[in-house]
CSV table of C-alpha atoms in Angstrom, one decimal:
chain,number,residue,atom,x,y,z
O,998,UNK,CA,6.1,6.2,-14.1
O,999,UNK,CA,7.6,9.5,-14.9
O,1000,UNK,CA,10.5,10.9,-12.7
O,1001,UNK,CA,8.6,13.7,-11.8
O,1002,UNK,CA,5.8,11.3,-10.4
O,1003,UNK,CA,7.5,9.3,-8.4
O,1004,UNK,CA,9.3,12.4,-6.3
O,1005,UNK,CA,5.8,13.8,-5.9
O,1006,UNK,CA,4.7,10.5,-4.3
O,1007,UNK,CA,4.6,9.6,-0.6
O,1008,UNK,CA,7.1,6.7,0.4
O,1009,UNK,CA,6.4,4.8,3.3
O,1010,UNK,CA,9.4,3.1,5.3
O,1011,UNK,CA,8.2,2.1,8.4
O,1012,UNK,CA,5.3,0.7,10.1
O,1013,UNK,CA,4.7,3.6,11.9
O,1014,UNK,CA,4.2,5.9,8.8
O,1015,UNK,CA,2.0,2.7,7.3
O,1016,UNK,CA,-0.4,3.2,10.4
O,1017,UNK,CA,-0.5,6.7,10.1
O,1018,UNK,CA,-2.1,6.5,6.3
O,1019,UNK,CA,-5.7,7.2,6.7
O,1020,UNK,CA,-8.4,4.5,6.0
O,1021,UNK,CA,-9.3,4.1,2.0
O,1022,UNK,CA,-5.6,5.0,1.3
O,1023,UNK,CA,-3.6,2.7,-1.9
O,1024,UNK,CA,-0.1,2.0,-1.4
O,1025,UNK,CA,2.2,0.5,-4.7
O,1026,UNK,CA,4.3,-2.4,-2.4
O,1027,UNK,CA,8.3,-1.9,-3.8
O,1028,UNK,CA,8.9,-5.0,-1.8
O,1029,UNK,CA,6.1,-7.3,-2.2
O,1030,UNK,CA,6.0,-9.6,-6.1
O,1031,UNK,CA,3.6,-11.5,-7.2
O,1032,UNK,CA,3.1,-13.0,-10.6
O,1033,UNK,CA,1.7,-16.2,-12.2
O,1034,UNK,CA,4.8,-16.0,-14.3
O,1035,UNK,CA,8.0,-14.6,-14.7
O,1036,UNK,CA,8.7,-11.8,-14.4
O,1037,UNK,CA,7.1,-10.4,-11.2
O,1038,UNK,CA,5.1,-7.1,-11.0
O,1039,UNK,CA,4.1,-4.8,-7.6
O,1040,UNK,CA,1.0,-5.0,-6.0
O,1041,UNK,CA,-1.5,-2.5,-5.1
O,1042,UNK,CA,-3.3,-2.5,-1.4
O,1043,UNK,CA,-5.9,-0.6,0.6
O,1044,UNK,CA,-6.7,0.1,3.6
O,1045,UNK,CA,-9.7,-1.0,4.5
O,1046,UNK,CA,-12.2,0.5,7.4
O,1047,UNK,CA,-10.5,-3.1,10.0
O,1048,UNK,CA,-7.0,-1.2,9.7
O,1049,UNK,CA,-5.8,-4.0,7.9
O,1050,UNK,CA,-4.5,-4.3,4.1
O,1051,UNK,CA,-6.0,-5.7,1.4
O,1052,UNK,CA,-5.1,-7.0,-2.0
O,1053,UNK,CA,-7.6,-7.8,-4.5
O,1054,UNK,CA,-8.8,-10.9,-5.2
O,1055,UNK,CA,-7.4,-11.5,-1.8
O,1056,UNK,CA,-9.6,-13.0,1.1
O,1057,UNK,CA,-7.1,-12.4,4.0
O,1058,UNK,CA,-5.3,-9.4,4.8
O,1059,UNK,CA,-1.9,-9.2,4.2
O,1060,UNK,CA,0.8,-8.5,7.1
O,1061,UNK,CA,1.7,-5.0,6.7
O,1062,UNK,CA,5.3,-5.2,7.6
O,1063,UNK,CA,6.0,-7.6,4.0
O,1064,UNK,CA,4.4,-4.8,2.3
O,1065,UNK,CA,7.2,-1.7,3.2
O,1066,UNK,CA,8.6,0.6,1.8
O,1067,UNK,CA,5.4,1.3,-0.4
O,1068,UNK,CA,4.9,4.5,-2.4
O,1069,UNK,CA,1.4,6.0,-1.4
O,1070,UNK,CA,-0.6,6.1,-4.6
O,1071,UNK,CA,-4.0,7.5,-3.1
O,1072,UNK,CA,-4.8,9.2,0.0
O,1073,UNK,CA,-8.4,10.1,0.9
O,1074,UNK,CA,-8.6,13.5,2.4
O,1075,UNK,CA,-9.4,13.3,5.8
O,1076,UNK,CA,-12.2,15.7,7.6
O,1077,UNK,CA,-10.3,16.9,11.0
O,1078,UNK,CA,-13.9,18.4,12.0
């Protein structure tokens, strides 16, 4: 990821701010790993229309507060009507 692309992005801290995204929104985990083999890679979830977070592949959702800080990679435009 460029330098400029990463300071454009969103990156979310706390659980509060995680809360806050709106449904259908894809956060980049910095924290959580996962990999089959070495070395680990970061992993994508949404926000699904439950309020919880989901990984692909994935069955269960995941506890949010393993997944901060995460940079916000999409974020649905919200109607405020």
């Amino acid at each position: 990821m460029s330098a400029y692309l990463a300071a454009a992005q969103l990156v979310v801290n706390s659980m509060e701010e995680l809360e806050a995204l709106p449904v259908g929104s894809v956060i980049l985990s910095e924290s959580y790993q996962y990999s089959l083999t070495v070395p680990n890679y970061p992993v994508v979830f949404q926000k699904l229309y439950t309020q919880e977070w989901h990984r692909g592949g994935r069955l269960a959702d995941t506890h949010p507060e393993i997944i901060i800080p995460a940079r916000v990679i999409y974020q649905p435009e919200v109607d405020d009507a």
